[in-house]
PDB file of C-alpha atoms in Angstrom:
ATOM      1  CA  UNK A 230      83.672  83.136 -12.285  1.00  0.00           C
ATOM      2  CA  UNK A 231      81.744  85.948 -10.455  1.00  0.00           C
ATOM      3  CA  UNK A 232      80.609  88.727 -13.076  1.00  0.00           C
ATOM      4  CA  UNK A 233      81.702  91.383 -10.437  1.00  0.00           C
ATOM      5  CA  UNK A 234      84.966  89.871  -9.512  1.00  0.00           C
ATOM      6  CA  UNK A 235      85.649  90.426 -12.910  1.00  0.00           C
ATOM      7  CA  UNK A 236      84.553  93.741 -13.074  1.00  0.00           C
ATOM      8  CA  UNK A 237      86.665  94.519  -9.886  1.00  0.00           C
ATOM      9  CA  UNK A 238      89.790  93.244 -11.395  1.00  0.00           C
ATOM     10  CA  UNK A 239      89.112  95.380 -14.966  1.00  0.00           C
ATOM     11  CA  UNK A 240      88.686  98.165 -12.194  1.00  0.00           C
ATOM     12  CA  UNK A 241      91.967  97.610 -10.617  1.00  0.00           C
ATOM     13  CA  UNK A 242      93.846  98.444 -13.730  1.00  0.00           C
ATOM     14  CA  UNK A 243      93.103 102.155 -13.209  1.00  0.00           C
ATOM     15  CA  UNK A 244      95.228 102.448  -9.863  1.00  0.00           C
ATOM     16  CA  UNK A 245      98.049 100.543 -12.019  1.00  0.00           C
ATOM     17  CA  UNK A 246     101.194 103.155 -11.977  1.00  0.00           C
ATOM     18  CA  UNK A 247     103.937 103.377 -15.028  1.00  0.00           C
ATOM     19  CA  UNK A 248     107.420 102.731 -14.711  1.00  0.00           C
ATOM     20  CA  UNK A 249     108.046 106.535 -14.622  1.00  0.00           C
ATOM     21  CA  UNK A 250     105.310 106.629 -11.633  1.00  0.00           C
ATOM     22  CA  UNK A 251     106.794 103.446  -9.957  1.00  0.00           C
ATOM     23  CA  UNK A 252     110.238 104.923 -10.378  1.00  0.00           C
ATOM     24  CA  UNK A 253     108.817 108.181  -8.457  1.00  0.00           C
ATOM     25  CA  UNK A 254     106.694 106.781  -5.935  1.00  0.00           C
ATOM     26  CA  UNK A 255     110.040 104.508  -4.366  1.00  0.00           C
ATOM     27  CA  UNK A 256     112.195 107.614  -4.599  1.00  0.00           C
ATOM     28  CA  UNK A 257     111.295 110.053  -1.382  1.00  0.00           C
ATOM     29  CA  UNK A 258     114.524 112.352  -2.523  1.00  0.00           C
ATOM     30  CA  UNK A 259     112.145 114.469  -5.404  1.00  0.00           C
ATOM     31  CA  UNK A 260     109.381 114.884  -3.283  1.00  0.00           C
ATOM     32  CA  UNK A 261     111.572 115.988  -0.039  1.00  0.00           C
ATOM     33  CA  UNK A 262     113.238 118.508  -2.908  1.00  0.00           C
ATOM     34  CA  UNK A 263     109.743 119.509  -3.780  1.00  0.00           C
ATOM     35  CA  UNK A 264     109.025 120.466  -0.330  1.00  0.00           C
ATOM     36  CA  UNK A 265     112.221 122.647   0.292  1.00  0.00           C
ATOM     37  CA  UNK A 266     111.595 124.606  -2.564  1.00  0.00           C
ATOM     38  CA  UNK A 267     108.004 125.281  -1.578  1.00  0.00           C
ATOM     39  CA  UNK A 268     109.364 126.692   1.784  1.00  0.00           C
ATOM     40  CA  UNK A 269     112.049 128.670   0.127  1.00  0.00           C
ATOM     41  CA  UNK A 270     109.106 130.234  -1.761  1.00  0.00           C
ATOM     42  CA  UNK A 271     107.383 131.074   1.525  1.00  0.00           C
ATOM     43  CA  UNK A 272     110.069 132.544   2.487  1.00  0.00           C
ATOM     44  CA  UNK A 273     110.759 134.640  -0.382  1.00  0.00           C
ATOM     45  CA  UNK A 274     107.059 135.789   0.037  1.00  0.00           C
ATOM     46  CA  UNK A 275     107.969 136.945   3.580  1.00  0.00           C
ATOM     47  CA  UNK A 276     111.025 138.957   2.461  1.00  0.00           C
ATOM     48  CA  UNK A 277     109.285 140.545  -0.146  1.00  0.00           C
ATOM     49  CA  UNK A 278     106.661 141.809   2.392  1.00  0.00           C
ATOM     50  CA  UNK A 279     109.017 143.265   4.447  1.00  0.00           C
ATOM     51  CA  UNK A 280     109.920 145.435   1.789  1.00  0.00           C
ATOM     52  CA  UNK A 281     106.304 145.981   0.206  1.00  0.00           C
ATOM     53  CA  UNK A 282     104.936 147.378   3.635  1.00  0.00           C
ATOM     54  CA  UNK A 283     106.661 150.691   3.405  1.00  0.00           C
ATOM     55  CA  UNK A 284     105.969 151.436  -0.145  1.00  0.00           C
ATOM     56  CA  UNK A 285     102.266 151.076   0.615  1.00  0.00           C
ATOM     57  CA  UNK A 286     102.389 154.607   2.920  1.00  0.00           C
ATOM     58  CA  UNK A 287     101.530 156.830   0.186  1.00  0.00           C
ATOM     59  CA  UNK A 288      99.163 155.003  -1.101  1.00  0.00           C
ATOM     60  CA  UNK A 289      97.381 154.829   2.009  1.00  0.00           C
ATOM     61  CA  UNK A 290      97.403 158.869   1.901  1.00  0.00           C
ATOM     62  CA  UNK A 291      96.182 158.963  -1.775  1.00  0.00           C
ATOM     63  CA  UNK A 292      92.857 156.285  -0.945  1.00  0.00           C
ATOM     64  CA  UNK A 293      92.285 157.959   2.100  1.00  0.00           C
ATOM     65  CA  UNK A 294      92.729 161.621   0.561  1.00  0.00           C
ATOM     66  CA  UNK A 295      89.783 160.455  -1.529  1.00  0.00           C
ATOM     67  CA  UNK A 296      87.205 159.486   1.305  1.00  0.00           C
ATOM     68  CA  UNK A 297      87.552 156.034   1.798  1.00  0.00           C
ATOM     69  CA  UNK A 298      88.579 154.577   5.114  1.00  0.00           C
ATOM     70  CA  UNK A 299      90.912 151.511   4.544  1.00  0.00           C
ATOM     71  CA  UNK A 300      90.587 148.877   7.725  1.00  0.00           C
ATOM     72  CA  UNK A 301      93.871 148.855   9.800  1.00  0.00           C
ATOM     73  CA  UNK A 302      94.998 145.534   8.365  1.00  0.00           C
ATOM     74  CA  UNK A 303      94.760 146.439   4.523  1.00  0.00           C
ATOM     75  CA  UNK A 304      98.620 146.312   4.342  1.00  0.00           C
ATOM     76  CA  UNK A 305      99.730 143.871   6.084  1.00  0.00           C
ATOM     77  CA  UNK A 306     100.807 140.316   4.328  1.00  0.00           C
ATOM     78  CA  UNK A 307      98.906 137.053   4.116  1.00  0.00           C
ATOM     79  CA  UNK A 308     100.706 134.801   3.083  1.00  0.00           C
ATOM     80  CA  UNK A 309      99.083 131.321   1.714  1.00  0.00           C
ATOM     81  CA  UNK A 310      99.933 128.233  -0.182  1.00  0.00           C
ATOM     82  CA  UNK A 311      98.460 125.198  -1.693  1.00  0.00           C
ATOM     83  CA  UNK A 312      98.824 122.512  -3.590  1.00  0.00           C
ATOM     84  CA  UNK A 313      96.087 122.299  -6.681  1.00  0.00           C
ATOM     85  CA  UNK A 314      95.609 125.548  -9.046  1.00  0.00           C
ATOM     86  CA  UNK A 315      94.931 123.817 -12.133  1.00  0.00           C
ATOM     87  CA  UNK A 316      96.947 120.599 -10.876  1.00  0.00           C
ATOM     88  CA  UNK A 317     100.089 122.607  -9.813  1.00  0.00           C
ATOM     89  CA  UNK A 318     101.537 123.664  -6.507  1.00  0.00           C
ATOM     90  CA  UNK A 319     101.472 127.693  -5.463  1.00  0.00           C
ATOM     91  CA  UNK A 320     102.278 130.487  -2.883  1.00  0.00           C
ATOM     92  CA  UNK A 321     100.316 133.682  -2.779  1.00  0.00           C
ATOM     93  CA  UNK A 322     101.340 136.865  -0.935  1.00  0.00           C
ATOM     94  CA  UNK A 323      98.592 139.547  -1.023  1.00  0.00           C
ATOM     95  CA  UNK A 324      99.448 142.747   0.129  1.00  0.00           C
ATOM     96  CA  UNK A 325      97.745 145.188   0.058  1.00  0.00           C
ATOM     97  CA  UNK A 326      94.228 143.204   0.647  1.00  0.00           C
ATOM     98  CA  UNK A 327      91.455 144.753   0.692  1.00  0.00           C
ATOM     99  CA  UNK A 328      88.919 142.228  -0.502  1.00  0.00           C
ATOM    100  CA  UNK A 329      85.384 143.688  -0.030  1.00  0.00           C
ATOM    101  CA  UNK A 330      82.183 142.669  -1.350  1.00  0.00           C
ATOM    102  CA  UNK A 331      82.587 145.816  -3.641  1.00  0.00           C
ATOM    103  CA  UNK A 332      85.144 146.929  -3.386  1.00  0.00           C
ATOM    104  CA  UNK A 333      88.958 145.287  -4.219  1.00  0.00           C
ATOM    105  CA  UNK A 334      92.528 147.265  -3.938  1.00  0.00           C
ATOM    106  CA  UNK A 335      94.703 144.367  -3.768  1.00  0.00           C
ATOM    107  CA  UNK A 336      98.375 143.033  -4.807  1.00  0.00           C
ATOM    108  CA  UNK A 337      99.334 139.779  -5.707  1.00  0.00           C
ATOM    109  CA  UNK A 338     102.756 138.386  -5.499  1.00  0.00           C
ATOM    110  CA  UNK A 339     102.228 134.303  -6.765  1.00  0.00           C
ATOM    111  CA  UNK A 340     105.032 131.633  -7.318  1.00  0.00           C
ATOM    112  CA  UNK A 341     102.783 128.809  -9.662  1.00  0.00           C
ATOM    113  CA  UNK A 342     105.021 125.320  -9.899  1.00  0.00           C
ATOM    114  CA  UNK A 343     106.762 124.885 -13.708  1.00  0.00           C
ATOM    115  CA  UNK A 344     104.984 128.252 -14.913  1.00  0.00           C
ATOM    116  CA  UNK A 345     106.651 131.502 -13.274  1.00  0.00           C
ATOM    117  CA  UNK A 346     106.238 134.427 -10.471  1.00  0.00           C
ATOM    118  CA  UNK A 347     103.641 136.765 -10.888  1.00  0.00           C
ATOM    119  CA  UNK A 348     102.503 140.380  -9.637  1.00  0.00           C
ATOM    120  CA  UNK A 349      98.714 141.286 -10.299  1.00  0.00           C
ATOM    121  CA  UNK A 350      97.039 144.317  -9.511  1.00  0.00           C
ATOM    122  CA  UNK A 351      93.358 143.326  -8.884  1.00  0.00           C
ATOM    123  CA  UNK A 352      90.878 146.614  -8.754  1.00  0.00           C
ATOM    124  CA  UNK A 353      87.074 146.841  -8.361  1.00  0.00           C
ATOM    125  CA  UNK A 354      84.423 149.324  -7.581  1.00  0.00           C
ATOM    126  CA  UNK A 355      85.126 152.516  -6.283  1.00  0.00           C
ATOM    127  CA  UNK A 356      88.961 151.855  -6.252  1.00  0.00           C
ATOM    128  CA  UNK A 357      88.426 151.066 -10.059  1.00  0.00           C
ATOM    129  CA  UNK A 358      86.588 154.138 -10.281  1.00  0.00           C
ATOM    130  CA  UNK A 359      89.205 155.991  -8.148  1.00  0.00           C
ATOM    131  CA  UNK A 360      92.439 154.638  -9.794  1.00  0.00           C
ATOM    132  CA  UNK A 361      91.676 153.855 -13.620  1.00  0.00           C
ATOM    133  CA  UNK A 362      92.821 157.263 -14.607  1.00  0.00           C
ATOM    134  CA  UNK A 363      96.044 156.853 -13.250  1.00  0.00           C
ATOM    135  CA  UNK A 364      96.406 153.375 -14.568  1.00  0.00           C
ATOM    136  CA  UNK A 365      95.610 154.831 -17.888  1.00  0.00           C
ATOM    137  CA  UNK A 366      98.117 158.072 -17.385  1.00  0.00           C
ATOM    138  CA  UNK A 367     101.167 155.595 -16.645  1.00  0.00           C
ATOM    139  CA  UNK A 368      99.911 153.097 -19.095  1.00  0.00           C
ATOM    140  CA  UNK A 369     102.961 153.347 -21.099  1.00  0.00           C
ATOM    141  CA  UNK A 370     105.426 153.264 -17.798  1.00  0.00           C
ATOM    142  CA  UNK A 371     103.395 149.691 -16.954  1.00  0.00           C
ATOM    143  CA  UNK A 372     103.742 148.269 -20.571  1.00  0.00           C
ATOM    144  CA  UNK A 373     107.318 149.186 -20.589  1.00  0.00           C
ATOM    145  CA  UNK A 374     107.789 147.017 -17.288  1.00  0.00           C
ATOM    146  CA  UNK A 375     105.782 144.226 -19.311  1.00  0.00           C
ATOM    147  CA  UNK A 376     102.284 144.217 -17.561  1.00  0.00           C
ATOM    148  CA  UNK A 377      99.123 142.728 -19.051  1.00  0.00           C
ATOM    149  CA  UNK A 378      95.381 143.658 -18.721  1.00  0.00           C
ATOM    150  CA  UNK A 379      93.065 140.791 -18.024  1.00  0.00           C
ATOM    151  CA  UNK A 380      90.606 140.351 -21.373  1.00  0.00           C
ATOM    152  CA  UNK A 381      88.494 137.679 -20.616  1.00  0.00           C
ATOM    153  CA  UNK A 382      86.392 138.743 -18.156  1.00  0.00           C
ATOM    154  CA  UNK A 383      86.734 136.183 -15.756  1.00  0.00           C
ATOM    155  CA  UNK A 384      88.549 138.155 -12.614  1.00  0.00           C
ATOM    156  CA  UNK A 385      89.630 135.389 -10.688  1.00  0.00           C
ATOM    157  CA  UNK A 386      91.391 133.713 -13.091  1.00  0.00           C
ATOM    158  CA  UNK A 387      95.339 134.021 -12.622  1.00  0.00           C
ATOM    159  CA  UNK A 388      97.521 132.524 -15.433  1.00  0.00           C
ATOM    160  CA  UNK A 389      98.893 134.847 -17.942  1.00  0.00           C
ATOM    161  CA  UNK A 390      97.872 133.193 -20.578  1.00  0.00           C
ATOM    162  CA  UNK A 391      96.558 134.319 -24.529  1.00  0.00           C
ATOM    163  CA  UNK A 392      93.048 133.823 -24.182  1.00  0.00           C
ATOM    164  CA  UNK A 393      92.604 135.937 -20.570  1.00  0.00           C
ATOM    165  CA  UNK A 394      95.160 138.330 -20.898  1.00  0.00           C
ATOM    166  CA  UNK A 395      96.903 140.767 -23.496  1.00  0.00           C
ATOM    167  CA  UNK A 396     100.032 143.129 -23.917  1.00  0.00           C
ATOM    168  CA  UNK A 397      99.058 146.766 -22.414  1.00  0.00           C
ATOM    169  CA  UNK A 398      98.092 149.280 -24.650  1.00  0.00           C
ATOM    170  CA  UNK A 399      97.537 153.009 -24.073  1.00  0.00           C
ATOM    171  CA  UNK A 400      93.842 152.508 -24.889  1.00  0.00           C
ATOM    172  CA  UNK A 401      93.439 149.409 -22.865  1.00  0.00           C
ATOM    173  CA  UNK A 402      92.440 150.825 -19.207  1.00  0.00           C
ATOM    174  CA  UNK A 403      89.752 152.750 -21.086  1.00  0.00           C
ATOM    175  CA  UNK A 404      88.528 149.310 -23.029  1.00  0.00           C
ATOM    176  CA  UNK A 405      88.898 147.036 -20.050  1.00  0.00           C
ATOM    177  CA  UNK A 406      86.052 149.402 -17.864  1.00  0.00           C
ATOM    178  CA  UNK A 407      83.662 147.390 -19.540  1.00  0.00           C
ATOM    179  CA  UNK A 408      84.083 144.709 -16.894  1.00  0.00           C
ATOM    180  CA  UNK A 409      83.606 145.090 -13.589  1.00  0.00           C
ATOM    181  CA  UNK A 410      86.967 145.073 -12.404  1.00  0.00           C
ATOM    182  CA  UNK A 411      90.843 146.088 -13.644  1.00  0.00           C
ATOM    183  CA  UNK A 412      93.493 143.423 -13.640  1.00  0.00           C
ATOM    184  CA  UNK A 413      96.994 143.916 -14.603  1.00  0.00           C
ATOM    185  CA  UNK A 414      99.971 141.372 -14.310  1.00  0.00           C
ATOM    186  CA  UNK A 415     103.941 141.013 -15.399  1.00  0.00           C
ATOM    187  CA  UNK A 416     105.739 137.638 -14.707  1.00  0.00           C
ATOM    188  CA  UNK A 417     108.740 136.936 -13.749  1.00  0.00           C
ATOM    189  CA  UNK A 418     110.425 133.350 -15.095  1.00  0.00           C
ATOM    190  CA  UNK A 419     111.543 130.697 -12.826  1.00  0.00           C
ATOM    191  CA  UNK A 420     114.669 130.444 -14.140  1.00  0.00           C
ATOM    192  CA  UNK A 421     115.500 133.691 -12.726  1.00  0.00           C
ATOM    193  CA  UNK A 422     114.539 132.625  -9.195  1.00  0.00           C
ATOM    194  CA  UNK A 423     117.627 133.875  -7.675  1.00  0.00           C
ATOM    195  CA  UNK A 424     116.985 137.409  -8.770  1.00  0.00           C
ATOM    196  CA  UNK A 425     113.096 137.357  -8.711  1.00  0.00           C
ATOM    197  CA  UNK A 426     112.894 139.316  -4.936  1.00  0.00           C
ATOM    198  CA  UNK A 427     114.989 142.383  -7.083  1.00  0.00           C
ATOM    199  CA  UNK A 428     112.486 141.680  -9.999  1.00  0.00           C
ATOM    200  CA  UNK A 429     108.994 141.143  -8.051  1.00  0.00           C
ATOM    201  CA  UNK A 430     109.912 144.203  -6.174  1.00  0.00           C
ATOM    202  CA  UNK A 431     110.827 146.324  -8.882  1.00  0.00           C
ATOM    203  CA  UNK A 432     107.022 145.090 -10.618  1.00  0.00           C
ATOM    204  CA  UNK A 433     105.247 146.226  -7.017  1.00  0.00           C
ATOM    205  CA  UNK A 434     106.862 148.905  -6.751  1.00  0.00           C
ATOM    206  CA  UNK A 435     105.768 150.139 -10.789  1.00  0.00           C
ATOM    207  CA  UNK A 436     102.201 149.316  -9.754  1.00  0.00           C
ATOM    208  CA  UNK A 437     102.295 151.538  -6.677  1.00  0.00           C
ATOM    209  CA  UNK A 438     103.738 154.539  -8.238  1.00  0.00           C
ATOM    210  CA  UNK A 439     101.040 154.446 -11.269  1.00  0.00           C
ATOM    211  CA  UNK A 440      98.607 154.214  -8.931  1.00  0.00           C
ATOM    212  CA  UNK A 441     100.034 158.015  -7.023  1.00  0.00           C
ATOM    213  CA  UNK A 442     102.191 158.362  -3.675  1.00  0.00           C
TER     214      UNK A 442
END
């Protein structure tokens, strides 16, 4: 027999699905399901910028108070999904979004698949500079409302996990200016989906206010 018809064959074994994979691959009714609750989350993402956009006005005042001139778009919503952070479905609302090669002021609202919602406050360069006083004056508010600081250095990593982010602390705004950048984030828990636009709100709305109206 042919030495690479053999090899083919071995090869084959690697498409091979399980009976838990066979079982899911004939069933459209999970995937379908899958589907409606990734629009759902769109959706949510689009209510909560309707309600984001107005709390962003005095913030707008307090960056532009300060000299910088924020482009006309800076609060308005993008909203954005896809299908593979770390292996795992997501939807991203950013608002505010000002992603410059300097500078950052931005907001992330995120819905990640099995893990939870998330609101991130992403800060770098002069709105680091501008804003880490606050963030260190209302440190106590933001802990209270269960925000993290980003630890690891790496600023575009997302997940609220041990090893890239810890528990606020008073002193941590004034440790964490050793990176470039200032990340907090608070979670919200799927299983409290059908509160989370009360909850994500609530979490915008904390960062806003620490960082002045």
């Amino acid at each position: 027999m042919n030495d690479g018809y053999l090899y083919r064959m071995n090869d084959a074994a690697k498409v091979q699905l399980s009976k838990e994979e066979m079982a899911l691959v004939s069933d459209p009714a999970w995937i379908l399901t899958k589907n409606s609750i990734m629009e759902r989350a769109v959706q949510l993402m689009a209510e909560l910028s309707q309600h984001y956009e107005p709390e962003l006005t005095g913030l707008r005042r307090v960056v532009e108070a300060a000299g910088y001139i924020l482009p006309a778009n800076w609060d308005r919503p993008k909203i954005s999904r896809g299908e593979n952070y770390q292996g795992l479905p997501y939807v991203v609302l950013d608002q505010p979004r000002l992603f410059g090669k300097e500078d950052i002021l931005a907001i992330r609202t995120m819905f990640w698949w099995g893990h939870y919602f998330m609101v991130t406050l992403h800060l770098k360069g002069v709105m680091q500079e501008r804003f880490a006083g606050e963030l260190e004056r209302h440190a106590g508010d933001l802990a209270k409302a269960g925000f993290h600081i980003a630890m690891s250095g790496d600023e575009w990593r997302h997940e609220l996990e041990d090893d890239n982010y810890r528990l606020l602390q008073t002193d941590s705004i004034d440790k964490s200016t050793a990176y470039p950048f200032i990340k907090l984030s608070a979670k919200c828990s799927l299983d409290r989906w059908n509160e989370s636009l009360e909850i994500l709100f609530g979490l915008f709305r904390t960062l806003v206010r620490a960082l002045g109206e």
